Coordinates of C-alpha atoms in Angstrom, one line a residue:
M1157 CA 144.6 113.4 37.8
I1158 CA 143.1 114.1 34.4
T1159 CA 145.6 115.6 32.0
S1160 CA 144.0 114.8 28.6
M1161 CA 141.5 117.0 26.8
Q1162 CA 140.1 113.8 25.2
N1163 CA 139.0 112.4 28.6
E1164 CA 135.3 111.6 28.5
K1165 CA 134.6 113.7 31.7
V1166 CA 136.4 116.6 30.1
K1167 CA 134.3 116.3 27.0
Q1168 CA 131.1 116.3 29.0
W1169 CA 132.1 119.3 31.1
V1170 CA 132.9 121.3 27.9
K1171 CA 129.4 120.5 26.6
L1172 CA 128.0 122.5 29.5
H1173 CA 129.0 125.7 27.8
K1174 CA 126.2 125.1 25.3
R1175 CA 122.6 125.5 26.1
K1176 CA 121.9 122.1 24.5
G1177 CA 124.4 120.4 26.7
R1178 CA 123.0 121.9 29.8
K1179 CA 119.4 121.0 28.8
Q1180 CA 120.4 117.4 28.0
S1181 CA 122.4 116.9 31.2
G1182 CA 120.4 119.0 33.6
M1183 CA 123.6 120.5 34.9
F1184 CA 125.7 123.6 34.5
L1185 CA 129.2 124.8 35.3
V1186 CA 130.4 127.5 37.7
E1187 CA 134.0 128.6 38.0
G1188 CA 135.9 130.3 40.9
F1189 CA 135.9 130.1 44.7
H1190 CA 133.2 132.7 45.3
L1191 CA 130.6 131.1 42.9
V1192 CA 131.3 127.6 44.0
E1193 CA 131.0 128.5 47.6
E1194 CA 127.7 130.4 46.9
A1195 CA 126.3 127.3 45.3
Y1196 CA 127.3 125.3 48.3
Q1197 CA 126.0 127.7 51.0
S1198 CA 122.7 128.2 49.1
N1199 CA 122.2 124.4 49.2
W1200 CA 122.2 123.8 45.5
E1201 CA 123.0 120.2 44.5
I1202 CA 126.6 120.0 43.5
N1203 CA 127.4 117.0 41.3
E1204 CA 131.2 117.2 41.5
I1205 CA 134.0 119.7 42.1
I1206 CA 136.9 120.1 39.7
V1207 CA 140.1 121.2 41.3
E1208 CA 143.5 122.1 39.8
D1209 CA 146.1 119.6 40.9
G1210 CA 148.0 120.8 44.0
L1211 CA 145.6 123.5 44.9
D1212 CA 144.4 123.8 48.5
H1213 CA 140.6 123.7 48.6
P1214 CA 138.1 124.4 51.4
D1215 CA 137.4 121.5 53.7
W1216 CA 133.7 121.4 52.8
C1217 CA 134.6 120.4 49.3
D1218 CA 135.5 116.9 50.7
R1219 CA 131.7 116.3 51.1
F1220 CA 131.5 116.0 47.3
S1221 CA 133.2 114.0 44.5
I1222 CA 136.4 115.9 43.7
V1223 CA 138.2 115.4 40.4
S1224 CA 141.8 116.6 40.1
V1225 CA 142.8 118.0 36.8
S1226 CA 145.9 119.7 35.2
R1227 CA 145.9 123.5 34.7
K1228 CA 145.6 123.1 31.0
V1229 CA 142.6 120.9 31.4
L1230 CA 141.0 123.4 33.8
Q1231 CA 141.6 126.2 31.3
H1232 CA 140.0 124.1 28.6
V1233 CA 137.0 123.2 30.7
T1234 CA 136.3 126.7 32.1
Q1235 CA 137.3 128.5 28.8
T1236 CA 139.2 130.9 31.0
E1237 CA 142.8 132.0 30.5
T1238 CA 143.5 132.4 34.3
P1239 CA 141.0 130.1 36.1
Q1240 CA 141.0 130.4 39.9
G1241 CA 141.7 126.7 40.2
I1242 CA 138.3 125.4 41.1
A1243 CA 135.0 124.8 39.4
A1244 CA 131.8 122.8 40.1
V1245 CA 129.2 121.0 38.1
V1246 CA 125.8 121.9 39.7
N1247 CA 122.4 120.5 39.1
V1248 CA 119.8 122.8 37.5
R1249 CA 116.7 123.6 39.7
Q1250 CA 113.4 123.4 37.9
L1251 CA 110.9 125.8 39.4
D1252 CA 107.3 126.4 38.4
E1253 CA 105.7 128.6 41.1
I1254 CA 106.5 132.1 42.3
T1255 CA 107.2 133.0 45.9
G1256 CA 106.8 136.3 47.7
N1257 CA 105.1 139.6 46.8
S1258 CA 107.6 141.2 44.5
V1259 CA 108.2 139.6 41.1
L1260 CA 110.4 140.7 38.2
L1261 CA 109.3 139.6 34.7
I1262 CA 111.9 139.6 32.0
D1263 CA 110.8 139.7 28.3
A1264 CA 113.4 138.6 25.8
I1265 CA 116.6 140.2 27.3
Q1266 CA 119.4 138.7 25.2
D1267 CA 122.6 140.1 26.6
P1268 CA 124.1 137.8 29.3
G1269 CA 125.7 140.8 31.2
N1270 CA 122.4 142.6 31.4
L1271 CA 120.5 139.6 32.6
G1272 CA 123.1 138.8 35.2
T1273 CA 123.2 142.4 36.5
I1274 CA 119.4 142.5 36.7
I1275 CA 119.3 139.3 38.7
R1276 CA 122.0 140.7 41.1
T1277 CA 120.1 143.9 41.4
A1278 CA 116.8 142.2 42.0
D1279 CA 118.5 140.3 44.8
A1280 CA 119.9 143.5 46.3
A1281 CA 116.5 145.3 46.0
G1282 CA 114.7 142.6 47.9
F1283 CA 112.6 141.2 45.0
D1284 CA 111.4 137.6 45.7
T1285 CA 111.2 135.9 42.3
V1286 CA 112.5 136.4 38.8
M1287 CA 110.5 135.0 35.9
L1288 CA 112.2 134.7 32.5
G1289 CA 110.0 134.9 29.4
D1290 CA 110.5 133.6 25.9
G1291 CA 113.5 134.8 24.0
T1292 CA 115.5 135.5 27.2
V1293 CA 119.1 134.3 27.3
D1294 CA 119.7 131.1 29.4
V1295 CA 120.2 132.0 33.0
F1296 CA 122.9 129.2 33.3
N1297 CA 125.0 130.8 30.6
E1298 CA 128.5 131.3 32.2
K1299 CA 128.5 135.0 31.5
V1300 CA 125.1 135.4 33.2
I1301 CA 126.3 133.4 36.2
R1302 CA 129.4 135.5 36.5
A1303 CA 127.4 138.8 36.3
T1304 CA 125.0 137.6 39.0
Q1305 CA 128.0 137.3 41.4
G1306 CA 126.2 134.5 43.2
S1307 CA 122.7 136.1 43.3
L1308 CA 121.6 133.3 40.9
F1309 CA 121.7 131.0 43.9
H1310 CA 119.7 133.3 46.2
L1311 CA 116.6 134.0 44.2
P1312 CA 113.9 131.6 42.8
I1313 CA 114.3 132.0 39.0
L1314 CA 111.9 130.3 36.6
R1315 CA 111.0 130.2 32.9
A1316 CA 107.4 130.9 31.9
D1317 CA 105.2 132.1 29.1
L1318 CA 104.5 135.7 30.2
V1319 CA 101.4 135.9 28.2
E1320 CA 99.9 133.1 30.2
R1321 CA 101.4 133.9 33.6
I1322 CA 100.5 137.6 33.8
P1323 CA 96.7 137.1 33.9
K1324 CA 97.3 134.4 36.6
L1325 CA 99.4 136.8 38.6
Q1326 CA 96.6 139.4 38.4
T1327 CA 94.0 136.9 39.6
E1328 CA 96.3 136.3 42.6
G1329 CA 96.2 140.0 43.5
F1330 CA 99.4 141.3 41.8
T1331 CA 99.5 144.7 40.2
I1332 CA 101.5 144.5 36.9
W1333 CA 103.8 147.4 35.9
A1334 CA 105.4 147.4 32.4
S1335 CA 108.5 149.5 31.8
A1336 CA 107.6 151.4 28.6
L1337 CA 107.6 154.9 27.1
T1338 CA 104.3 155.1 25.2
D1339 CA 101.1 155.8 27.2
A1340 CA 103.2 155.6 30.4
V1341 CA 103.0 157.5 33.7
S1342 CA 106.0 158.6 35.7
M1343 CA 107.1 156.0 38.3
K1344 CA 106.7 158.9 40.8
E1345 CA 102.9 158.8 40.2
I1346 CA 102.3 155.1 40.8
E1347 CA 100.7 153.8 44.0
V1348 CA 102.7 150.8 45.1
R1349 CA 100.6 147.9 46.3
E1350 CA 101.3 144.9 48.5
Q1351 CA 101.8 142.6 45.6
N1352 CA 103.7 144.0 42.6
A1353 CA 105.2 142.6 39.4
L1354 CA 107.5 144.6 37.1
I1355 CA 108.1 143.8 33.5
V1356 CA 111.3 144.9 31.7
G1357 CA 112.0 144.1 28.1
N1358 CA 114.5 143.6 25.3
E1359 CA 117.5 145.9 24.9
G1360 CA 116.4 147.1 21.5
T1361 CA 112.7 146.8 21.3
G1362 CA 111.6 146.9 24.9
V1363 CA 108.6 145.0 26.2
R1364 CA 106.5 143.4 23.5
E1365 CA 103.2 145.2 22.7
E1366 CA 101.1 142.1 23.5
I1367 CA 102.6 141.9 26.9
I1368 CA 102.3 145.7 27.6
K1369 CA 98.6 145.4 26.9
L1370 CA 98.3 142.8 29.6
A1371 CA 99.9 145.1 32.2
D1372 CA 97.8 147.2 34.6
Q1373 CA 99.9 150.3 33.8
S1374 CA 103.0 151.3 31.8
I1375 CA 105.5 153.3 33.8
K1376 CA 108.6 155.3 32.8
I1377 CA 111.6 156.8 34.5
P1378 CA 111.9 160.6 34.2
I1379 CA 114.9 161.6 32.1
Y1380 CA 116.3 165.1 32.9
G1381 CA 119.1 165.2 30.4
Q1382 CA 119.3 164.6 26.6
A1383 CA 119.6 160.8 26.6
E1384 CA 116.8 159.1 24.9
S1385 CA 116.7 156.1 27.1
L1386 CA 118.5 154.0 29.8
N1387 CA 120.3 150.7 29.6
V1388 CA 117.7 148.0 30.6
S1389 CA 119.7 146.8 33.6
V1390 CA 120.0 150.4 34.9
A1391 CA 116.3 151.1 34.3
A1392 CA 115.3 147.8 36.0
G1393 CA 117.4 148.7 39.0
I1394 CA 115.8 152.2 39.4
L1395 CA 112.3 150.8 39.1
M1396 CA 112.8 147.9 41.4
Y1397 CA 114.2 150.1 44.2
H1398 CA 111.4 152.6 43.7
I1399 CA 108.8 149.9 44.0
K1400 CA 110.5 148.4 47.1
K1401 CA 111.2 151.8 48.9

């Protein structure tokens, strides 16, 4: 059992809280029974499982390398005051190509909670792929992972230069919708096609102008009250469900 914060394994696990550490190792950390099990059931490659000493763990965990640690070490590793007693180190999946006919493009969303919620909603709405553009928070950030509630493991998620990928999607037959307010038509007026891609943008500035110009059409959600706009995760959810109806 590991009891020291100075243990080399512990130091390596803690580095996974930083984007640099995840990039260098090709691994990320998930905490809690639900997320660890989602990673396993979705056939993601689990490098090792970290279990609090004395805690009962599911039988399937025995298929992997299990490291027993003290509660204080687990708190330190997970940076959680009340960890559930289990965590896993999971290998990152590197994807390059999209799958399916419904693609969500994300331009520079920076709040981890927003990104995680959007991925969870894309999963629920039946979207096939999520593409993260430049300036978007790392999808393997622990706050993003927690907000996805496991949907991270269900959907193909890849990073790409949206300026380069949008024209390629159009040549493949996709209609590209950009969520925007200027020169936009109501979502109720659009004709949904067989292959569709939706772009949502930064919390403060929205989708970048150079990307909006690449889209086939800008669309907006009707606002009936006095609010000027909607939170990006809420707006993304409304638009995705409208496109998939």
